[in-house]
mmCIF file of C-alpha atoms in Angstrom:
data_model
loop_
_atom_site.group_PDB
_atom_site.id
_atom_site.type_symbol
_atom_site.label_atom_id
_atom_site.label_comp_id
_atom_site.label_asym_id
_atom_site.label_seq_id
_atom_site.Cartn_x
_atom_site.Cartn_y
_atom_site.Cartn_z
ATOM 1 C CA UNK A 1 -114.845 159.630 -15.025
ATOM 2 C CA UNK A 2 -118.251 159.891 -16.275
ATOM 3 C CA UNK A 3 -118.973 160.443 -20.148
ATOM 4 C CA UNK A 4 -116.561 159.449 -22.279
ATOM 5 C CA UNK A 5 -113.789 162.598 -23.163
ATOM 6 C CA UNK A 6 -114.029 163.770 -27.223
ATOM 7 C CA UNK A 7 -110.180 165.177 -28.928
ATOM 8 C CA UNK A 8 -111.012 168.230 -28.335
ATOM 9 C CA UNK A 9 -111.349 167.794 -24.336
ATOM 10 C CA UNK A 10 -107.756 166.018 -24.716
ATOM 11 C CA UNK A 11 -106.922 169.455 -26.596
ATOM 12 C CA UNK A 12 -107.828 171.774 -24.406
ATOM 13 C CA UNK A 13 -108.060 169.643 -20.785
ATOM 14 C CA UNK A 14 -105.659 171.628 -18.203
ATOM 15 C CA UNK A 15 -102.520 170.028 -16.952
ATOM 16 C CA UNK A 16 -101.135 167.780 -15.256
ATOM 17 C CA UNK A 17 -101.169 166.044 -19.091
ATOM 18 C CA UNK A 18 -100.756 161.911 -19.970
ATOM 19 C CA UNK A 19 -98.720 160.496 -22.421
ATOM 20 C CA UNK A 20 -97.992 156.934 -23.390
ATOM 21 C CA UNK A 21 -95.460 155.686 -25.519
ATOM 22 C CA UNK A 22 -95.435 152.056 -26.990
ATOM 23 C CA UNK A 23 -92.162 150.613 -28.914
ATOM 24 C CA UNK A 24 -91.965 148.239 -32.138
ATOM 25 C CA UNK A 25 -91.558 144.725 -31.953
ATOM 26 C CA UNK A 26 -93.576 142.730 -33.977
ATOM 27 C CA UNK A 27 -95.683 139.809 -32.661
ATOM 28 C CA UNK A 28 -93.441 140.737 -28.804
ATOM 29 C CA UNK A 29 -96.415 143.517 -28.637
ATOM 30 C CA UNK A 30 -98.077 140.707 -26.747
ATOM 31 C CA UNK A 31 -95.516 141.836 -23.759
ATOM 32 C CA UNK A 32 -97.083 145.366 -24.254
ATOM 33 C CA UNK A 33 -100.851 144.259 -23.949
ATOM 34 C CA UNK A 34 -100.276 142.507 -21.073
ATOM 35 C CA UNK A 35 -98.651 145.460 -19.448
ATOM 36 C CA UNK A 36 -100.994 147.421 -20.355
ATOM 37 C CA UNK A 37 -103.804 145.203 -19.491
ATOM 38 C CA UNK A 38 -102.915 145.714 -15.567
ATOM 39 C CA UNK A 39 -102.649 149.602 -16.081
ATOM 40 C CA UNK A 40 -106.225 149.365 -17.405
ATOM 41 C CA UNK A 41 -107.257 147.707 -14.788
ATOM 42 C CA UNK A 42 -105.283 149.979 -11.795
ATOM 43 C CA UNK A 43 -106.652 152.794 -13.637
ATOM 44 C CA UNK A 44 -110.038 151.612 -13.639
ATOM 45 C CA UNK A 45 -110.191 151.063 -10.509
ATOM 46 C CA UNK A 46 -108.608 154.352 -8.997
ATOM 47 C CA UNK A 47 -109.731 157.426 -11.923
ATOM 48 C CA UNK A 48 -113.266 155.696 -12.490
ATOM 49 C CA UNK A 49 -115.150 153.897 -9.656
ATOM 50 C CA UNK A 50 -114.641 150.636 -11.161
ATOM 51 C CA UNK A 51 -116.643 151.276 -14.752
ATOM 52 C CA UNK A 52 -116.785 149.037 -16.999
ATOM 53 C CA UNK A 53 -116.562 151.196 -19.978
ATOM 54 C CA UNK A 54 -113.165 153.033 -18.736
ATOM 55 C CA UNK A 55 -110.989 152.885 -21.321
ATOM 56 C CA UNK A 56 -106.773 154.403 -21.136
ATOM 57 C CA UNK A 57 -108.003 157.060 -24.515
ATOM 58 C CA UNK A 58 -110.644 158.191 -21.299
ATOM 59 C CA UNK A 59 -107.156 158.751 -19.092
ATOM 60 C CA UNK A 60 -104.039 159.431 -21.597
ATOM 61 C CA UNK A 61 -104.165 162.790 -24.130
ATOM 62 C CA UNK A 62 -101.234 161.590 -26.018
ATOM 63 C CA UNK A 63 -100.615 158.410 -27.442
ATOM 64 C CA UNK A 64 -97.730 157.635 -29.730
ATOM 65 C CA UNK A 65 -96.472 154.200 -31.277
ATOM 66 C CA UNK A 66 -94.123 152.738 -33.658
ATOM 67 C CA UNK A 67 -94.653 149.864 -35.346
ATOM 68 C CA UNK A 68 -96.520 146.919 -33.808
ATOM 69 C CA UNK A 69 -96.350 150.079 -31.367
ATOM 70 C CA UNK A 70 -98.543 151.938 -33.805
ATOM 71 C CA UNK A 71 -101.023 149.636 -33.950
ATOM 72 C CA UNK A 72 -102.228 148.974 -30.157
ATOM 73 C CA UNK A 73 -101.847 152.634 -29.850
ATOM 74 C CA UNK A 74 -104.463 153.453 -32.696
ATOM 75 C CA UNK A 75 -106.384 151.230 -31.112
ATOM 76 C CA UNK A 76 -106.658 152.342 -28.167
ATOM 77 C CA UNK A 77 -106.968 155.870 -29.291
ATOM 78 C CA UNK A 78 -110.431 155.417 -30.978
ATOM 79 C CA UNK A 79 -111.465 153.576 -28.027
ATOM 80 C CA UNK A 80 -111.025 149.950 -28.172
ATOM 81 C CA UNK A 81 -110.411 148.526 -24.366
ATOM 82 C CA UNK A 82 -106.681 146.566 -24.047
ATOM 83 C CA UNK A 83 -108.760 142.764 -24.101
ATOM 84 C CA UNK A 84 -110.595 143.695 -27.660
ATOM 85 C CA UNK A 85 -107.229 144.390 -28.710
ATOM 86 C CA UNK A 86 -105.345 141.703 -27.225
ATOM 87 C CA UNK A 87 -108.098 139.725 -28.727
ATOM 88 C CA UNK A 88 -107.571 140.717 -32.312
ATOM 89 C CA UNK A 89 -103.811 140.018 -31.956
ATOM 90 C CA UNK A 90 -104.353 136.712 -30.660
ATOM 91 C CA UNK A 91 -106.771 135.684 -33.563
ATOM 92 C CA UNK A 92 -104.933 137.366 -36.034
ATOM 93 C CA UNK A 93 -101.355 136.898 -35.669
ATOM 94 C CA UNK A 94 -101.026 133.983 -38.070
ATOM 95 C CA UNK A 95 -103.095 135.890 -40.623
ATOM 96 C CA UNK A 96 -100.575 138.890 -39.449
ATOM 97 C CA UNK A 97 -97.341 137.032 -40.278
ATOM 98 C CA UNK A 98 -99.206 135.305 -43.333
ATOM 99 C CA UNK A 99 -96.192 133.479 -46.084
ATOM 100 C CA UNK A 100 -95.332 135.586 -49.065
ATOM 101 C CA UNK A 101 -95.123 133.120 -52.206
ATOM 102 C CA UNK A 102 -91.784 131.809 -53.374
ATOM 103 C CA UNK A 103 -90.606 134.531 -55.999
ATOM 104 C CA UNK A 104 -91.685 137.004 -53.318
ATOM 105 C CA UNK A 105 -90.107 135.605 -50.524
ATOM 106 C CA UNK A 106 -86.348 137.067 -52.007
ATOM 107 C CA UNK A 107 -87.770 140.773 -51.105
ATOM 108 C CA UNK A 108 -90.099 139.920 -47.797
ATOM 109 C CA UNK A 109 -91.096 136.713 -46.017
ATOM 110 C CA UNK A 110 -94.782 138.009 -45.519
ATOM 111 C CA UNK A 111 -97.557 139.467 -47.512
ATOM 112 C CA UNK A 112 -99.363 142.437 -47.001
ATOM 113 C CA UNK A 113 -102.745 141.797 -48.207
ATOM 114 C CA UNK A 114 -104.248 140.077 -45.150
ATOM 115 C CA UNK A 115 -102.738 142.588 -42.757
ATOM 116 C CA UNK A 116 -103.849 145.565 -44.819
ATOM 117 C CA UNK A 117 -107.641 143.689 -44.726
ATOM 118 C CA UNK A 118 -107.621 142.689 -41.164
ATOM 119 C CA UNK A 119 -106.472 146.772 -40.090
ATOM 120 C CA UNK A 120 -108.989 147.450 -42.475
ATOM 121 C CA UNK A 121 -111.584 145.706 -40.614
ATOM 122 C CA UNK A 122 -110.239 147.376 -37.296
ATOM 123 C CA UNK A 123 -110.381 150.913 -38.470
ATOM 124 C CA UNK A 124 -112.218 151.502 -41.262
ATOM 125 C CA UNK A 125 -111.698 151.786 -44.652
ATOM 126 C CA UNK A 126 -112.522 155.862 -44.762
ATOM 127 C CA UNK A 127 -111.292 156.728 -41.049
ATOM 128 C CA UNK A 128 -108.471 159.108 -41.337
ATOM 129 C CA UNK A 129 -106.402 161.113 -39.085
ATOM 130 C CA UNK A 130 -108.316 163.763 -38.080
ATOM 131 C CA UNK A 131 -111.667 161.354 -37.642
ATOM 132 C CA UNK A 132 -113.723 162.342 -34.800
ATOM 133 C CA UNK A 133 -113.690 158.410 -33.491
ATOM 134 C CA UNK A 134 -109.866 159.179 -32.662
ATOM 135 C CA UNK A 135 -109.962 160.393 -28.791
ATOM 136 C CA UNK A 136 -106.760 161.414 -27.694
ATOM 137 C CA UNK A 137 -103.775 162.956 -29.724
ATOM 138 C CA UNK A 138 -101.691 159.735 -31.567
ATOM 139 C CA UNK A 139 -98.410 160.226 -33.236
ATOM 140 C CA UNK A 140 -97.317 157.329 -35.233
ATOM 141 C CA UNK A 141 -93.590 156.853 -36.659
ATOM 142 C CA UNK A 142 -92.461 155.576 -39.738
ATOM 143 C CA UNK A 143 -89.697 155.865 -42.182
ATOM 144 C CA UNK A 144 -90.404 157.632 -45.551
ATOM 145 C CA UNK A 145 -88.102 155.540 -47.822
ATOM 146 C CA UNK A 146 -88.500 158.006 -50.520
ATOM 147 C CA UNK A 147 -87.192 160.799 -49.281
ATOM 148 C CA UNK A 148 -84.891 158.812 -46.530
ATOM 149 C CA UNK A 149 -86.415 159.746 -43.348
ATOM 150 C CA UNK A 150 -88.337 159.407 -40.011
ATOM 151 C CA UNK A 151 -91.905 160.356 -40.329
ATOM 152 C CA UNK A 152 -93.011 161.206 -36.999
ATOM 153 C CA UNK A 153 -96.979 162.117 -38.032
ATOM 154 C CA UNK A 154 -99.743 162.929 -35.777
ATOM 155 C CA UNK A 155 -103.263 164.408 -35.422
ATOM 156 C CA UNK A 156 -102.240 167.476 -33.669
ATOM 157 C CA UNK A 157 -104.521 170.093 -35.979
ATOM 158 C CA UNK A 158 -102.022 172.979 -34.740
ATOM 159 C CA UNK A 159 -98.625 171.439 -36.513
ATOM 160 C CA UNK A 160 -97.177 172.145 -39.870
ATOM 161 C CA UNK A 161 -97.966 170.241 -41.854
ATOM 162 C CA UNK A 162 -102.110 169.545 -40.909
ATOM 163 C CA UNK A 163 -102.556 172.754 -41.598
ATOM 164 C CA UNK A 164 -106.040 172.345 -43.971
ATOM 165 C CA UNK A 165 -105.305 175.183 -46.404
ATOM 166 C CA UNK A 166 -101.810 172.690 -47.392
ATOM 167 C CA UNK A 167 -102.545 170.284 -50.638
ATOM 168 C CA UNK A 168 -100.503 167.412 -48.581
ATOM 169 C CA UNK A 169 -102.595 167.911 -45.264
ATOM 170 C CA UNK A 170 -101.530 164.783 -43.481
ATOM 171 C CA UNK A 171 -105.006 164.770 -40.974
ATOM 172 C CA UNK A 172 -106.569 163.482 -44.318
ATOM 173 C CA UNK A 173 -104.402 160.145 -44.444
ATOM 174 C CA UNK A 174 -106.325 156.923 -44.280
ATOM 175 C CA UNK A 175 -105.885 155.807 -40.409
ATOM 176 C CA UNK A 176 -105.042 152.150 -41.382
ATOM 177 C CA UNK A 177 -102.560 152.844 -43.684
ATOM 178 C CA UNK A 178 -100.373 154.730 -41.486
ATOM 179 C CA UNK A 179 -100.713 151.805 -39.165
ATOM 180 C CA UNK A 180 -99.533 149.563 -42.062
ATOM 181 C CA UNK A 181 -97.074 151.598 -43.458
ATOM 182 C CA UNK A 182 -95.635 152.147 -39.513
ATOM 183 C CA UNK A 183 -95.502 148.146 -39.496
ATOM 184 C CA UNK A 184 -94.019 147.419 -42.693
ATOM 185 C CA UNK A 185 -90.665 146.027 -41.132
ATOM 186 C CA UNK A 186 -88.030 145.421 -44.293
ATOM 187 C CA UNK A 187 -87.452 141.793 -44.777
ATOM 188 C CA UNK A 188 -90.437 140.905 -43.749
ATOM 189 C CA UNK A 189 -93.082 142.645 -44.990
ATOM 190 C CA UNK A 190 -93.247 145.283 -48.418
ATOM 191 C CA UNK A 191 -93.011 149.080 -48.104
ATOM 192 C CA UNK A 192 -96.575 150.766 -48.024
ATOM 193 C CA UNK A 193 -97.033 153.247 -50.873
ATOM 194 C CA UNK A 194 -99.112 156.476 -49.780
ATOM 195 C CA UNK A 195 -100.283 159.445 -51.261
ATOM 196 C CA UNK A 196 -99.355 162.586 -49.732
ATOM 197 C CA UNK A 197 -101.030 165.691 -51.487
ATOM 198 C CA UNK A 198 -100.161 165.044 -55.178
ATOM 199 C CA UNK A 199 -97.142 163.020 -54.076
ATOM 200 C CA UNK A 200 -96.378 159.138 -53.575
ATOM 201 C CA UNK A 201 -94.172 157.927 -50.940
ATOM 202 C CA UNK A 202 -93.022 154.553 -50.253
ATOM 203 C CA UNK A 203 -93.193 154.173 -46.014
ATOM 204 C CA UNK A 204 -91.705 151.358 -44.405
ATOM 205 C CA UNK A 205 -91.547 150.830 -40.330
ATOM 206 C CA UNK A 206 -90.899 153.554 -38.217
ATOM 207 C CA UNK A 207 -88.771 150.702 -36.222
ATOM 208 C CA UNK A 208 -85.665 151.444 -38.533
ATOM 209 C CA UNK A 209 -85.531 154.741 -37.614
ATOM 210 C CA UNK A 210 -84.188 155.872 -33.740
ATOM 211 C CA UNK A 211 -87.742 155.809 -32.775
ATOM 212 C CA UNK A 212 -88.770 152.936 -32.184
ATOM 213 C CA UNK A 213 -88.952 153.592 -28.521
ATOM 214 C CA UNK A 214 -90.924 156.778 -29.729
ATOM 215 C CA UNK A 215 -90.776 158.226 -25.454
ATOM 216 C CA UNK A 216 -88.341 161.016 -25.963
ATOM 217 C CA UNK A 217 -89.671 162.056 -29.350
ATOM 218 C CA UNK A 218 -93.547 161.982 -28.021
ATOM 219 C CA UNK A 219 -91.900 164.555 -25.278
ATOM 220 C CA UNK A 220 -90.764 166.613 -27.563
ATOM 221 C CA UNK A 221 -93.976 166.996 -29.788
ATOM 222 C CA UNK A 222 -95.890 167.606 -26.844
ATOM 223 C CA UNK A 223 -93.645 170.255 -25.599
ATOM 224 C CA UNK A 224 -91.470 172.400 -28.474
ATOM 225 C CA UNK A 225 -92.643 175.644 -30.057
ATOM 226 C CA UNK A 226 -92.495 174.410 -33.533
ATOM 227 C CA UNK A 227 -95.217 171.704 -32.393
ATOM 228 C CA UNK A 228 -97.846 174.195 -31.391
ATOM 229 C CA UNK A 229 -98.554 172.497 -28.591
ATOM 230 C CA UNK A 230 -96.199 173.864 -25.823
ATOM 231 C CA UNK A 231 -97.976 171.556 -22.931
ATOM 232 C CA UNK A 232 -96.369 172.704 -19.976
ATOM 233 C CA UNK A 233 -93.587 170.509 -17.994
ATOM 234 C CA UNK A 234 -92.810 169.873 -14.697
ATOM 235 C CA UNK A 235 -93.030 166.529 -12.843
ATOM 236 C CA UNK A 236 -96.311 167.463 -11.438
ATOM 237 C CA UNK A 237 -97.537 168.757 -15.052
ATOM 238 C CA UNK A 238 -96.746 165.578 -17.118
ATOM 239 C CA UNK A 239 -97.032 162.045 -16.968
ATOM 240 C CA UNK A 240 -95.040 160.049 -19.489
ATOM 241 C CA UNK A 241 -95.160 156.048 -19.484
ATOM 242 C CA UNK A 242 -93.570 154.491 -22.223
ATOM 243 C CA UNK A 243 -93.839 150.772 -22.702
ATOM 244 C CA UNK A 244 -91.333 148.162 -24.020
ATOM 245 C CA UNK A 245 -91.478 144.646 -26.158
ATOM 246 C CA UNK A 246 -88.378 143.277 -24.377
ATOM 247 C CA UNK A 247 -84.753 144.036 -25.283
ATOM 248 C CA UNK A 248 -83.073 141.214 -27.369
ATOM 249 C CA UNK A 249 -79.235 141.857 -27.728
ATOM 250 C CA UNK A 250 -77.344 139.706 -29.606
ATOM 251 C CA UNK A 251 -74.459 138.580 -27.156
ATOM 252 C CA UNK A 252 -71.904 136.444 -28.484
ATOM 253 C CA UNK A 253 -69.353 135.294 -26.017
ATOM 254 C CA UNK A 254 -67.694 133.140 -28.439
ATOM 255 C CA UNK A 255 -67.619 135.687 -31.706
ATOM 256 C CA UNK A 256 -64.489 135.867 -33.674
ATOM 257 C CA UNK A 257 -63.069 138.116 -36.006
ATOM 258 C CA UNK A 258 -63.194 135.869 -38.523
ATOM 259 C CA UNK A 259 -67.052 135.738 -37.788
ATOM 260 C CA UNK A 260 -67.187 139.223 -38.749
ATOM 261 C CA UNK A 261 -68.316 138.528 -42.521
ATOM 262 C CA UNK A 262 -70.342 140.829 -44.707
ATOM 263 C CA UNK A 263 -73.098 138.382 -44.332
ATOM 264 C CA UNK A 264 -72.767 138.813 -40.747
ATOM 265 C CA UNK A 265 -72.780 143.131 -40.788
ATOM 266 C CA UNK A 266 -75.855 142.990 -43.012
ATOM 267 C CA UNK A 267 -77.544 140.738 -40.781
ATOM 268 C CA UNK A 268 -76.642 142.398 -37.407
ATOM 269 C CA UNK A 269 -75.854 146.146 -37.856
ATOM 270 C CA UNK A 270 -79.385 147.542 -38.488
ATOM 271 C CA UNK A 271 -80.477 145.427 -35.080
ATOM 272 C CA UNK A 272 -77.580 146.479 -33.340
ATOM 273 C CA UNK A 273 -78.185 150.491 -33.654
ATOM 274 C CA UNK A 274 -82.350 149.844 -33.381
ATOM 275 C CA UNK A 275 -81.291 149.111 -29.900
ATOM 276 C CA UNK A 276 -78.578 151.429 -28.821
ATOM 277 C CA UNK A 277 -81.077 154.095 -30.033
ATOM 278 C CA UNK A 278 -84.033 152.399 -27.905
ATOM 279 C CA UNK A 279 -81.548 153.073 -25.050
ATOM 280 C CA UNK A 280 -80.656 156.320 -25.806
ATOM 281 C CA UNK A 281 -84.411 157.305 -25.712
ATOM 282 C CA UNK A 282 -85.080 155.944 -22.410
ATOM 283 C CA UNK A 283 -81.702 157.018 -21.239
ATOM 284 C CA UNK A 284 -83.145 160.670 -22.192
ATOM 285 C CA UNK A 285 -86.299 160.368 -20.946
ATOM 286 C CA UNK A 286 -84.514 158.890 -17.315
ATOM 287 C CA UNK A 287 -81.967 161.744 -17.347
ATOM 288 C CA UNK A 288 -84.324 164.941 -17.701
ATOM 289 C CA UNK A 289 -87.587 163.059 -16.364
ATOM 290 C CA UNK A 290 -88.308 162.192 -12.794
ATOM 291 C CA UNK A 291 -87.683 158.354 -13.085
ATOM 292 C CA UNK A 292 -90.140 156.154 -10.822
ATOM 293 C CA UNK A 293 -89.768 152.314 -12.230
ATOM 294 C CA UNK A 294 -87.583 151.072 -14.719
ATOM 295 C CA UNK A 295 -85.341 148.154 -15.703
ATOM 296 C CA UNK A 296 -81.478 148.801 -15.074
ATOM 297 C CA UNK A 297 -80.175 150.344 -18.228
ATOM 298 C CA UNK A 298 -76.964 149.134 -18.002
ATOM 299 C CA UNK A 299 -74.006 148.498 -14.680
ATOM 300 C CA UNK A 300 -72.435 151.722 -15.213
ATOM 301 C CA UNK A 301 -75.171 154.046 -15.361
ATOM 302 C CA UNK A 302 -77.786 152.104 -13.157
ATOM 303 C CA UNK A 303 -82.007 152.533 -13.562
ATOM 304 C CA UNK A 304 -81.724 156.639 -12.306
ATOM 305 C CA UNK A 305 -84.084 155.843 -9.941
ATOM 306 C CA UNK A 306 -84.115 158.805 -6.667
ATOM 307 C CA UNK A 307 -81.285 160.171 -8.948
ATOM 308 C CA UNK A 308 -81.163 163.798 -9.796
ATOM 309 C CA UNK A 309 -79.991 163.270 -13.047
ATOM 310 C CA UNK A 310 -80.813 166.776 -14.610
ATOM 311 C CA UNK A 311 -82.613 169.068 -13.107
ATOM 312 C CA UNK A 312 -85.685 170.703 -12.466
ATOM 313 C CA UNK A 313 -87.556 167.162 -13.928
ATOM 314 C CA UNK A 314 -89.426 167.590 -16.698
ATOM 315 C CA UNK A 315 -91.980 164.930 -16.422
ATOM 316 C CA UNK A 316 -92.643 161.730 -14.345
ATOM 317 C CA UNK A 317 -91.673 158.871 -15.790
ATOM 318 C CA UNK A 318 -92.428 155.337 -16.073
ATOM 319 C CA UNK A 319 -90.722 152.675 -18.225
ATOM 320 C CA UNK A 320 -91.823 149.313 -18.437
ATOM 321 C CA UNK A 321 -89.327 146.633 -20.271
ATOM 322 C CA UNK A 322 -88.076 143.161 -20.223
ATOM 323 C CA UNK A 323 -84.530 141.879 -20.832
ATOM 324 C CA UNK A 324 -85.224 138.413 -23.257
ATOM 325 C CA UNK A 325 -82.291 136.703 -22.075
ATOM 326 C CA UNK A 326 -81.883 133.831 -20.143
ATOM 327 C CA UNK A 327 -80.178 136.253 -16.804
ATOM 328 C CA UNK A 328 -83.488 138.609 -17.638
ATOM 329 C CA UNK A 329 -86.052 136.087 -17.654
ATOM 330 C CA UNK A 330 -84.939 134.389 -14.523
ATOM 331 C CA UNK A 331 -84.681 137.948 -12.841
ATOM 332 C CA UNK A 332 -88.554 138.361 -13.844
ATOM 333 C CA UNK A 333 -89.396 134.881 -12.076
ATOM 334 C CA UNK A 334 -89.333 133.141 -15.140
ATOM 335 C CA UNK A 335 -87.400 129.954 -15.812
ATOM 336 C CA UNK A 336 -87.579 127.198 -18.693
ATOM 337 C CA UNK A 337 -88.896 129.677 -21.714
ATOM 338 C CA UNK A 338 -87.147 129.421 -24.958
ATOM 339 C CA UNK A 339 -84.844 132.646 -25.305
ATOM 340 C CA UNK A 340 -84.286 132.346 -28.747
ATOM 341 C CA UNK A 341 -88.220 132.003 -29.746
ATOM 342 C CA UNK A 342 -89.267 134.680 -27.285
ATOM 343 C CA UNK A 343 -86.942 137.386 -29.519
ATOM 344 C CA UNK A 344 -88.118 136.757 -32.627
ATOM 345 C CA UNK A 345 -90.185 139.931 -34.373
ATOM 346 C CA UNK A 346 -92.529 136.732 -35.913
ATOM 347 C CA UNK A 347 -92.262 134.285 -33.438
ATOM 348 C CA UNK A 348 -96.763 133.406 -33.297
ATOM 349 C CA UNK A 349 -95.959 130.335 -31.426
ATOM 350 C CA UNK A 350 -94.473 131.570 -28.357
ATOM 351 C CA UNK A 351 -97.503 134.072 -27.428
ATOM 352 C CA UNK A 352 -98.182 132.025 -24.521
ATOM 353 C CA UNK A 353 -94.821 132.395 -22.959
ATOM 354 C CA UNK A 354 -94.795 136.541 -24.413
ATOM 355 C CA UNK A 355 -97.596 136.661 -22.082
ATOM 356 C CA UNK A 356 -96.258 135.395 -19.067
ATOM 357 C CA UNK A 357 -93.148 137.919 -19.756
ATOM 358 C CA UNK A 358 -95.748 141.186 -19.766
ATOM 359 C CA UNK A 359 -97.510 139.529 -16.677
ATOM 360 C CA UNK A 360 -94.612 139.562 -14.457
ATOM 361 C CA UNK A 361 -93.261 142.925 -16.309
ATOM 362 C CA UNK A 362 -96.550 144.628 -15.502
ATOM 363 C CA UNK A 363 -95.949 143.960 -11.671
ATOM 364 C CA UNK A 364 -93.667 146.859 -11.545
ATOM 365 C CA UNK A 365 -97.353 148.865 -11.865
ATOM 366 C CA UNK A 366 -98.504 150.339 -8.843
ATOM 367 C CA UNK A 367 -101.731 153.071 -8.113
ATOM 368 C CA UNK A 368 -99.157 154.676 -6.159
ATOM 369 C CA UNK A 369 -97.592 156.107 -9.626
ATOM 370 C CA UNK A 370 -100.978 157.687 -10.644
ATOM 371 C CA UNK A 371 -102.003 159.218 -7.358
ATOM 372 C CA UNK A 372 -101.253 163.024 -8.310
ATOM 373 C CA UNK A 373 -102.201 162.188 -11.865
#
């Protein structure tokens, strides 16, 4: 691929265009990185001769995250190859998922301080939105608490609300504290305040909005009027892969009525609609995209792959996900891991067996996918 492409080559580079969309899950990115670790590689190998200093901001001109989402996909924006990152996960997830202290601990299990030092480290103090070490176009979701409402922010300098002559320009938002705020999961870790023009929000994660599968929404930016982008479609024009940190439902063969406590609807409603809206996106993106690999969505409706769904396609799509449930697993290959401890958002100790999940999930990768990309 030669030297390295700037934003602005991402900007103004002519079609077919390259998205990638990663989802929330906490410390279950690990499935992502591992995924994404054999598309950096296949990519490598086919788009640049094998060079060591490929990287997927040198390939993709849209990256979008939520949550732990958000993170990997900042990072890869400015540059960082998938093993750095996978590195600084690995290292850092037990300062990550670091114990609030007891009075705390009734608002959010976790503190914030050694996350909001260690993305600090990663990105700069000073390195905002529209910072020239950001490569490709990155859209990162959270929910503004304030105001009640998905954020979906990025660095596009033709939207709304970058414009430069606005007091609230959002290009001029510290780059690691959209990351945090897009990771502050409630429950677990404390909203982020931020300072928007001469206004404070407080931002918690983008996961408890319906993006966190961000796929359908990253579409849309890339494509509507009101975006100012208006990147043409067409499944030779646009490449959309969107990556997954494993689908957990709750199933409960034995649940009663009697089960049905308050306790019980505080403690699985938010979960429950998280992931019928994760569906919904790829269900979207499957319908009015031209489908190539993807995880059965459910019996009725199948993986929509060869179907015409709706027509012309919009995009070519790719959708990488695991099912962490005992039937999933064993479909994958995988036999003997702890269901219950792969699921959890905070769940450090089972990285090793997260990363045998994204191995065998990142099989589904082929060169073929890329060929006309």
């Amino acid at each position: 691929m030669g030297t390295a492409l700037t934003f602005a080559d991402k900007l103004s580079r002519k079609p077919p265009k390259k998205m990638l969309a990663l989802d929330g899950g906490g410390i279950r990115g690990v499935i992502t990185l591992e995924v994404l670790a054999r598309l950096e590689n296949i990519l490598r190998e086919t788009k640049a001769a094998g060079s060591p200093d490929f990287r997927l901001a040198d390939y993709f001109d849209y990256i979008a995250g939520t949550s732990t989402g958000a993170l990997i996909a900042s990072g890869l924006s400015i540059g960082m190859s998938v093993p750095e990152i996978a590195r600084f996960y690995y290292d850092s997830s037990r300062q990550m998922f670091s114990r609030a202290g007891y009075l705390q601990r009734f608002r959010y299990k976790y503190e914030d301080e050694k996350l909001a030092g260690l993305l600090k480290t990663v990105f700069g103090n000073s390195t905002t939105l529209c910072s020239e070490r950001i490569r490709t176009l990155l859209l990162l979701v959270m929910r503004n608490a304030t105001t009640d409402s998905p954020w979906p922010i990025s660095n596009n300098p033709r939207a709304k609300f970058n414009d430069r002559s606005s007091a609230g320009c959002n290009l001029d938002l510290p780059l690691w504290q959209l990351v945090r705020a897009s990771t502050a999961a409630p429950t677990y870790f404390p909203p982020e305040r931020i300072k928007v023009g001469d206004q404070e929000f407080l931002f918690v994660d983008g996961g408890v909005t319906t993006y966190n599968n961000p796929a359908f929404q990253l579409f849309l930016m890339a494509t509507l009027e009101p975006y100012r982008l208006q990147w043409p479609t067409g499944a030779d024009n646009m490449l959309l892969v969107s990556v997954g940190t494993g689908i957990a439902p709750n199933a409960q063969a034995m649940l009663k009525e009697s089960d049905m406590t308050l306790l019980y609807n505080a403690q699985s409603i938010p979960s429950a609609l998280m992931l019928a809206a994760s569906h919904e996106q790829d269900m979207l993106c499957r319908v009015f995209g031209e489908c190539m690999v993807g995880p059965v969505i459910n019996t009725e409706v199948g993986d929509f792959i060869g179907d015409k769904g709706v027509g012309p396609k919009l995009f070519t799509y790719l959708r990488l996900n695991a099912k962490l449930s005992a039937e999933g697993l064993s479909g994958l290959g995988l036999r003997g891991i702890e269901v219950e401890g792969v699921q959890q958002l905070d769940s450090v100790d089972h990285i090793p067996e997260l990363k045998q999940i994204g191995q065998a999930v990142a099989q589904s990768l082929s060169a073929k996918y890329f060929e006309k990309f």
